PDB file of C-alpha atoms and ligand atoms in Angstrom:
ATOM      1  CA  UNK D  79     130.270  71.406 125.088  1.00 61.00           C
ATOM      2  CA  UNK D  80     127.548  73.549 124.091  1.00 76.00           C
ATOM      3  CA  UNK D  81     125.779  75.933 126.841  1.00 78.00           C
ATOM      4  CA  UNK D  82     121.974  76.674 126.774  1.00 82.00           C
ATOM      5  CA  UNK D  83     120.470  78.449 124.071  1.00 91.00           C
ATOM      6  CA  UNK D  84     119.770  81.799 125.192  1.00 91.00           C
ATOM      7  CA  UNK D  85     118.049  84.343 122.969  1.00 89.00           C
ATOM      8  CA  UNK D  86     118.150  88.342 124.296  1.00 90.00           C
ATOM      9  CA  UNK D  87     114.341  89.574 124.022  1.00 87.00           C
ATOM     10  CA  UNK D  88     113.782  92.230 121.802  1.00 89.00           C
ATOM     11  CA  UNK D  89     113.056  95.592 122.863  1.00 82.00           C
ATOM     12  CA  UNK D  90     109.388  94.502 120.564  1.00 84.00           C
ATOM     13  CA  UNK D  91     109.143  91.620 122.818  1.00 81.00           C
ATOM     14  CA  UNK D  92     109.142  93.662 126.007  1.00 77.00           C
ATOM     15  CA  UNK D  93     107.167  96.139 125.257  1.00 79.00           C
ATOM     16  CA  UNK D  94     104.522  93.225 124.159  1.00 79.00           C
ATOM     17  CA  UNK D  95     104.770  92.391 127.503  1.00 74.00           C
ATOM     18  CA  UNK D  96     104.571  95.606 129.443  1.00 71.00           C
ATOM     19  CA  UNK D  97     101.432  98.044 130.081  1.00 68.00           C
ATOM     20  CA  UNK D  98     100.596  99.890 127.453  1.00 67.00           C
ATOM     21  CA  UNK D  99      99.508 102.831 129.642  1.00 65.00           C
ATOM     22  CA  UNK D 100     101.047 104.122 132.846  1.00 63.00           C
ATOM     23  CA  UNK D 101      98.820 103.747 136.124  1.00 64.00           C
ATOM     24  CA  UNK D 102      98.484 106.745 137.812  1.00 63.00           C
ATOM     25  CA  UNK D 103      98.441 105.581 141.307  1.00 70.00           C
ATOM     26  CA  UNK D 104      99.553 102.122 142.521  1.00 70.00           C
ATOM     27  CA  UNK D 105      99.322 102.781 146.097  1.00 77.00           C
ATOM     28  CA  UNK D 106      99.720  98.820 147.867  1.00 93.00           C
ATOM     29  CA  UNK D 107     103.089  99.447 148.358  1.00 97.00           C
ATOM     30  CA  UNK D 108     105.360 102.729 148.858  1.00 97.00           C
ATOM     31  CA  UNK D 109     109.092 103.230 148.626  1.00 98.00           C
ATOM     32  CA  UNK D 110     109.834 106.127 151.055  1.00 98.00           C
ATOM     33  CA  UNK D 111     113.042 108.164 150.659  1.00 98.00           C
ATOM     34  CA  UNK D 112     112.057 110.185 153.596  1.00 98.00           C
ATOM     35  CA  UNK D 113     115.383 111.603 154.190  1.00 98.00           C
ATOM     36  CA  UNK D 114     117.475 111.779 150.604  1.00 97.00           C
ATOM     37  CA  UNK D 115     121.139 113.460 150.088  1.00 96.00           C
ATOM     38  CA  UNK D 116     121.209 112.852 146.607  1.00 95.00           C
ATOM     39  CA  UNK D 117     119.214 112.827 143.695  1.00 94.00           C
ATOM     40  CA  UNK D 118     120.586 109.830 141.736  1.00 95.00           C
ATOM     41  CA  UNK D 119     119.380 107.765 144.272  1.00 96.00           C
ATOM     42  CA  UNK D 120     115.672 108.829 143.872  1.00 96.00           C
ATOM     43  CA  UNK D 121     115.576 108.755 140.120  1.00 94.00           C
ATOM     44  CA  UNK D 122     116.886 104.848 140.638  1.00 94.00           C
ATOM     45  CA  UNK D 123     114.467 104.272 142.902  1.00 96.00           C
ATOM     46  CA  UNK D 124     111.796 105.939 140.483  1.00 94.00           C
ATOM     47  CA  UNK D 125     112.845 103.352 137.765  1.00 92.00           C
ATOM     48  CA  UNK D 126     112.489 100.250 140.248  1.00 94.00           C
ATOM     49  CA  UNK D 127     108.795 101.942 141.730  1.00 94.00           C
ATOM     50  CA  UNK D 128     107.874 101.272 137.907  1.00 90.00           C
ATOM     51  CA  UNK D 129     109.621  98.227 137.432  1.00 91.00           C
ATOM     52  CA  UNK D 130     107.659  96.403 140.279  1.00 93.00           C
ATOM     53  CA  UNK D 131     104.251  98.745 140.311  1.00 91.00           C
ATOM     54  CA  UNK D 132     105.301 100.906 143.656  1.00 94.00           C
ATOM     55  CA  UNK D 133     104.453 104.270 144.336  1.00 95.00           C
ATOM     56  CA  UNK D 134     107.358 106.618 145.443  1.00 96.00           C
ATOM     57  CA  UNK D 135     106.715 109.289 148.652  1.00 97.00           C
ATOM     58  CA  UNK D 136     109.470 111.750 148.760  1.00 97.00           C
ATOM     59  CA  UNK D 137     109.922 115.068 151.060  1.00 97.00           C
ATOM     60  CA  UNK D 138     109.024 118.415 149.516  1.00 95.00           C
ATOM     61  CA  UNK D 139     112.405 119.739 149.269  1.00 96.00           C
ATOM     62  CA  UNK D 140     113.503 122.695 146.865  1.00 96.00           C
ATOM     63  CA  UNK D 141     115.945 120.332 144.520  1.00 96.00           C
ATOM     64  CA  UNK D 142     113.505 116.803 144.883  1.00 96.00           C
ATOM     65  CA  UNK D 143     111.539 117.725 141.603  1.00 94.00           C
ATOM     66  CA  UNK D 144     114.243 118.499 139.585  1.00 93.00           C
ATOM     67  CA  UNK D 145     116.362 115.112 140.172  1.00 93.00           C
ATOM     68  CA  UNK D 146     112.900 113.001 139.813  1.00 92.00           C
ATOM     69  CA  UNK D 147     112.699 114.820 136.513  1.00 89.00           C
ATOM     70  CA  UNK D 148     116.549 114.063 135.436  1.00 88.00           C
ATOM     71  CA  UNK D 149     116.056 110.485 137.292  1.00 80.00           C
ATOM     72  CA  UNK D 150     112.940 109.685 135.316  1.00 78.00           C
ATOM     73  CA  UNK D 151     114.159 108.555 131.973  1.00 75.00           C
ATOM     74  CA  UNK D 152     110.728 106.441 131.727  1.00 75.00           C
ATOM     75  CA  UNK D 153     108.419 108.158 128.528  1.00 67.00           C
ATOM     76  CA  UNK D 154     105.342 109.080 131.136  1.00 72.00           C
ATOM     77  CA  UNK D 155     104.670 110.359 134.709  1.00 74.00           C
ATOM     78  CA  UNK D 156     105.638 108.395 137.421  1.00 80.00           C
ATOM     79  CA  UNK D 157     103.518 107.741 140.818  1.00 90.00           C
ATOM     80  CA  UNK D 158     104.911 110.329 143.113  1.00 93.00           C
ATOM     81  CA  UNK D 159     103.364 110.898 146.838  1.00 95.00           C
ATOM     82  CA  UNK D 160     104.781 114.442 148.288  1.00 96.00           C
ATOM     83  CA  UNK D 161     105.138 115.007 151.740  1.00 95.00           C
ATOM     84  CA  UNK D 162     105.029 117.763 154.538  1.00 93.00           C
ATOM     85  CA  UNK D 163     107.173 116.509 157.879  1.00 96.00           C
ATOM     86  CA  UNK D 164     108.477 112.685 157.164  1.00 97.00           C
ATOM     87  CA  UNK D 165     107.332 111.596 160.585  1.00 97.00           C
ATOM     88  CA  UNK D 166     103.787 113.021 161.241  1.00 97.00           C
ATOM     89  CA  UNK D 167     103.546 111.219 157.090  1.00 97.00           C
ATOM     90  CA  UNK D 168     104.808 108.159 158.544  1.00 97.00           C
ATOM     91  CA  UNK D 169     102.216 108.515 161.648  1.00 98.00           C
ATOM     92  CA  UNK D 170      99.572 109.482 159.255  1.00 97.00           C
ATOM     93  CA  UNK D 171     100.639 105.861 157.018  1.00 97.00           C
ATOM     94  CA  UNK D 172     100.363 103.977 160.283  1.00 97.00           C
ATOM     95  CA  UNK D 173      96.655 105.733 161.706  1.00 97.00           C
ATOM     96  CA  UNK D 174      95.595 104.912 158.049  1.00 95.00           C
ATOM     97  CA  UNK D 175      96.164 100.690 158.723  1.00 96.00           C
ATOM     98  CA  UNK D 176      99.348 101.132 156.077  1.00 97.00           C
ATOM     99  CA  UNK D 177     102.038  98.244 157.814  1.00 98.00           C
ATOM    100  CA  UNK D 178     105.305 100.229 157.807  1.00 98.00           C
ATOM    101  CA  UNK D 179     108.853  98.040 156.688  1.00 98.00           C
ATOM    102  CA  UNK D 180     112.023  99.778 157.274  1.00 98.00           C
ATOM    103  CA  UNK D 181     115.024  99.202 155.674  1.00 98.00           C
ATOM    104  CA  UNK D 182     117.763  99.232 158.157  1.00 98.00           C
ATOM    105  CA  UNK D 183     120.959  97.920 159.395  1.00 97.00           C
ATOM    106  CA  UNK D 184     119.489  97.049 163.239  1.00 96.00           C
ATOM    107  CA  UNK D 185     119.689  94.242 165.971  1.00 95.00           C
ATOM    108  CA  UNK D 186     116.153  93.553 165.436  1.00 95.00           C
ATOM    109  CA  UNK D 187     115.917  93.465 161.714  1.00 97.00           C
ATOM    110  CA  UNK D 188     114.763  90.309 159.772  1.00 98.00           C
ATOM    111  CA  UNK D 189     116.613  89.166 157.105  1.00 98.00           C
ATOM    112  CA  UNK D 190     115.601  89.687 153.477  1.00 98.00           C
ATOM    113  CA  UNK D 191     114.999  86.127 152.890  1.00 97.00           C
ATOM    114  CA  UNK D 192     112.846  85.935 155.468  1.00 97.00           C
ATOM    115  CA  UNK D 193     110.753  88.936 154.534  1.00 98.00           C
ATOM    116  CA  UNK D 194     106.792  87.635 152.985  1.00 96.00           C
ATOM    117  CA  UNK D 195     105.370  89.577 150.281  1.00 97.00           C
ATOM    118  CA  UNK D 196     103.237  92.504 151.308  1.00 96.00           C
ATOM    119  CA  UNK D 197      99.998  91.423 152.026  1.00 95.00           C
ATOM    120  CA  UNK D 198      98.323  94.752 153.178  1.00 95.00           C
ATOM    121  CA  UNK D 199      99.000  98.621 151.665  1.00 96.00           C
ATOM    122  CA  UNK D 200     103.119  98.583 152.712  1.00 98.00           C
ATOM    123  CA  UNK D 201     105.036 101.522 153.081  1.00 98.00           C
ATOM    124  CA  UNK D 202     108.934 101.028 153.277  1.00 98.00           C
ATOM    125  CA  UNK D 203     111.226 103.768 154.693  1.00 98.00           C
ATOM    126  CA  UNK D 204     114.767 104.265 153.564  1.00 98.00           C
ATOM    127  CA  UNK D 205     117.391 105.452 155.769  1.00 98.00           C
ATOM    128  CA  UNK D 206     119.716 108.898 155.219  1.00 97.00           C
ATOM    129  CA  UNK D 207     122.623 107.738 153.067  1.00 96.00           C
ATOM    130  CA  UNK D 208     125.126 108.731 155.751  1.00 96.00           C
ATOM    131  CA  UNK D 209     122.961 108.848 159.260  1.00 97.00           C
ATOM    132  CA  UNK D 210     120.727 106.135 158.382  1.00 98.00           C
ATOM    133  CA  UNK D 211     116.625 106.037 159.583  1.00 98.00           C
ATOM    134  CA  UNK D 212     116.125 108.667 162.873  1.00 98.00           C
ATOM    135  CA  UNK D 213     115.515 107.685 165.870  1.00 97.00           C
ATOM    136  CA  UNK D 214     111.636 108.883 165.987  1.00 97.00           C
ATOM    137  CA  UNK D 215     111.263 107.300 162.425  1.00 98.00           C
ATOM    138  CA  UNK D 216     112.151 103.641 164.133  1.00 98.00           C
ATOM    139  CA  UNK D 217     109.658 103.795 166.871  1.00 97.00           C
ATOM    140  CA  UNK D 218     107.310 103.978 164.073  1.00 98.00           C
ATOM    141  CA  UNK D 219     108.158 100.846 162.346  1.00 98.00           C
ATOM    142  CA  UNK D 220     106.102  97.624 161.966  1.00 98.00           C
ATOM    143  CA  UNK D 221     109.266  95.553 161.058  1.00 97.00           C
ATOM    144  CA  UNK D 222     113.098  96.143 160.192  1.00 98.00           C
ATOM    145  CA  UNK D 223     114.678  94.073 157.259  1.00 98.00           C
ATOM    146  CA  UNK D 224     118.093  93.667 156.566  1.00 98.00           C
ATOM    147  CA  UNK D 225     120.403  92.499 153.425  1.00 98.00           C
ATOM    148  CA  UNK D 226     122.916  90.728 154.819  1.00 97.00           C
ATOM    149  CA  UNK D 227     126.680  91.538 153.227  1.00 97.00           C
ATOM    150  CA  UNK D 228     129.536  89.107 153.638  1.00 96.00           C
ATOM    151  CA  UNK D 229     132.267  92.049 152.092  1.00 92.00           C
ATOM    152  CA  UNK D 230     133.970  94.772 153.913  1.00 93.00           C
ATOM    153  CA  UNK D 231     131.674  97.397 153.277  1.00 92.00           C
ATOM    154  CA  UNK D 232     129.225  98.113 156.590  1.00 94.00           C
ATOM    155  CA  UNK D 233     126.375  98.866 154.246  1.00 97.00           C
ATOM    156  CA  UNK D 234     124.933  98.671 150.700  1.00 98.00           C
ATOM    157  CA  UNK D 235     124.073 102.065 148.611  1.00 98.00           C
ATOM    158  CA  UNK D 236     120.581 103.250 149.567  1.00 98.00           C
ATOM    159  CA  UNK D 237     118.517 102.656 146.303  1.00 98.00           C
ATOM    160  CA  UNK D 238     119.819  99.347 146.047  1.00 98.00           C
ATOM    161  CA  UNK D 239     118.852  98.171 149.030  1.00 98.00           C
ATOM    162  CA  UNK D 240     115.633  99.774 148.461  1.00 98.00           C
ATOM    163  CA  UNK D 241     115.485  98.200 145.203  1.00 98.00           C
ATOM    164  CA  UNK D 242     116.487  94.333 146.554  1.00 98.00           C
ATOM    165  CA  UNK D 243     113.624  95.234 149.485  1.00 98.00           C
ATOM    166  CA  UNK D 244     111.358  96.346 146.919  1.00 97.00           C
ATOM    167  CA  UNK D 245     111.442  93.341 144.761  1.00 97.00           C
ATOM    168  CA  UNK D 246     110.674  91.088 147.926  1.00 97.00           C
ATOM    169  CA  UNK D 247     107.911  92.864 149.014  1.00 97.00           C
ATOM    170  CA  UNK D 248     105.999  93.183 145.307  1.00 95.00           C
ATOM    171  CA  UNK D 249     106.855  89.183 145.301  1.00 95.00           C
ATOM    172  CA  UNK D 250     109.215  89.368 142.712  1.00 90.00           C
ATOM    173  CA  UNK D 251     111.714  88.687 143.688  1.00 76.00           C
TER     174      UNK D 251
HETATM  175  C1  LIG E 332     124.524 104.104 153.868  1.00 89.98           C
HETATM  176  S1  LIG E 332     123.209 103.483 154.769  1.00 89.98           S
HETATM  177  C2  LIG E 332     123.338 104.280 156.345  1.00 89.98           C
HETATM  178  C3  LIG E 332     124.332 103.600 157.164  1.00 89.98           C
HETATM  179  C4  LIG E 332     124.160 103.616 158.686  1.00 89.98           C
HETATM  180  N1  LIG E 332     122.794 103.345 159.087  1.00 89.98           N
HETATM  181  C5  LIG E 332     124.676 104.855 159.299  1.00 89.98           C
HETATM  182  O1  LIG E 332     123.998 105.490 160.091  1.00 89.98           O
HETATM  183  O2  LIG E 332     125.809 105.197 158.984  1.00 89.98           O
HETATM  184  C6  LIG E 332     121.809 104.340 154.161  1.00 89.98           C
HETATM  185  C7  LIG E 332     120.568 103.531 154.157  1.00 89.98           C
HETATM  186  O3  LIG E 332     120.682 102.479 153.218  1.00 89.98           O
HETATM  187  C8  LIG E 332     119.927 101.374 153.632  1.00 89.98           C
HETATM  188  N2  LIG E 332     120.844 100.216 153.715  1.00 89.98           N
HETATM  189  C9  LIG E 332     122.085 100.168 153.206  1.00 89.98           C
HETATM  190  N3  LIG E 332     122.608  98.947 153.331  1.00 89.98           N
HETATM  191  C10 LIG E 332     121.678  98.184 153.950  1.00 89.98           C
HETATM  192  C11 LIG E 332     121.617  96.818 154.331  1.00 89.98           C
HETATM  193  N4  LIG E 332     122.637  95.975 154.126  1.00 89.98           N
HETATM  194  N5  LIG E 332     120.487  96.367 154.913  1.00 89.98           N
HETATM  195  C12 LIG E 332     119.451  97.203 155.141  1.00 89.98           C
HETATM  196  N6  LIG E 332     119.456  98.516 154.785  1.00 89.98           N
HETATM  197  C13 LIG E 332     120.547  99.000 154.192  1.00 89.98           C
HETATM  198  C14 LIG E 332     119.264 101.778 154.932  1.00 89.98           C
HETATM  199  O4  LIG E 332     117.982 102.307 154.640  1.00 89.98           O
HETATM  200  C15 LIG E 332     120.188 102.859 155.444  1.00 89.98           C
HETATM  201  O5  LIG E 332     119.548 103.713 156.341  1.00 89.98           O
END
């Protein structure tokens, strides 16, 4: 029986269908690693802000620039927001009209297949990898979304389910 015909693109193909430049600022939707252990999971996140035209705001900690620098294995700058103290940010996102999306294993959380597109400037907040979204962080949310997970694991690595989230909110996915 023969399968489908299925030709890999070229790397010449893909970059005929990418930007040519970088933008500088995308800014309708944010991927917010507000509270991040470790640095892998930014620089993946980086490559998926790219991949689906996100901006990325990360805390101004003392070792955040160096992993965005390892984690960006892109040939150009990526769109990086900096901030002071996570939650006055957050506040700041919220006085500004931005809708704010958490990602988060809760009782009220929709699930991702339920989640629309972004239709206004969307922030989305990741959780800690080990203590999850704080307390003061969730009183600030708009919504909740969770991925459901039929395994034995009780959650999903952090820049993956930011990525999955990601992809649903640019309407991607
Ligand atoms: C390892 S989880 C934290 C687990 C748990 N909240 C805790 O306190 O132990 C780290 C972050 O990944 C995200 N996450 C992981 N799996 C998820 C899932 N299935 N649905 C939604 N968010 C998830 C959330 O942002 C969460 O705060």
């Amino acid at each position: 029986m023969n399968g489908p015909q299925v030709r890999v693109r070229t790397p010449h193909d893909l970059r005929r269908e990418r930007r040519r430049r970088p933008r500088s600022c995308w800014d309708h939707l944010v991927a917010a690693p507000l509270w991040p252990l470790h640095g892998a999971n930014l620089g993946t996140l980086l490559r998926t802000c790219d991949a689906v035209g996100a901006c990325l705001a990360v805390p101004r900690l003392p070792w955040v620039p160096e992993a965005l620098e390892r984690g960006n294995t892109l040939r150009h700058p990526a769109c990086v927001h900096w901030t002071g103290n996570p939650i006055r940010w957050l506040q700041r996102q919220r006085d500004r009209g931005s809708a704010v999306v958490g990602v988060e294993l809760a009782e009220e959380s929709v699930r991702l297949a339920d989640l629309p597109a972004a239709r206004r400037r969307t922030v989305m907040v990741l959780g800690h990898e080990q203590t999850g979204i704080p307390g003061e962080a969730l009183d600030l949310l708009d919504l909740a979304v969770e991925i459901p997970m039929v395994g034995t694991g009780s959650s999903l690595n952090v820049a993956v389910a930011g990525s999955l989230v990601l992809y649903r909110l640019a309407g991607l996915g």
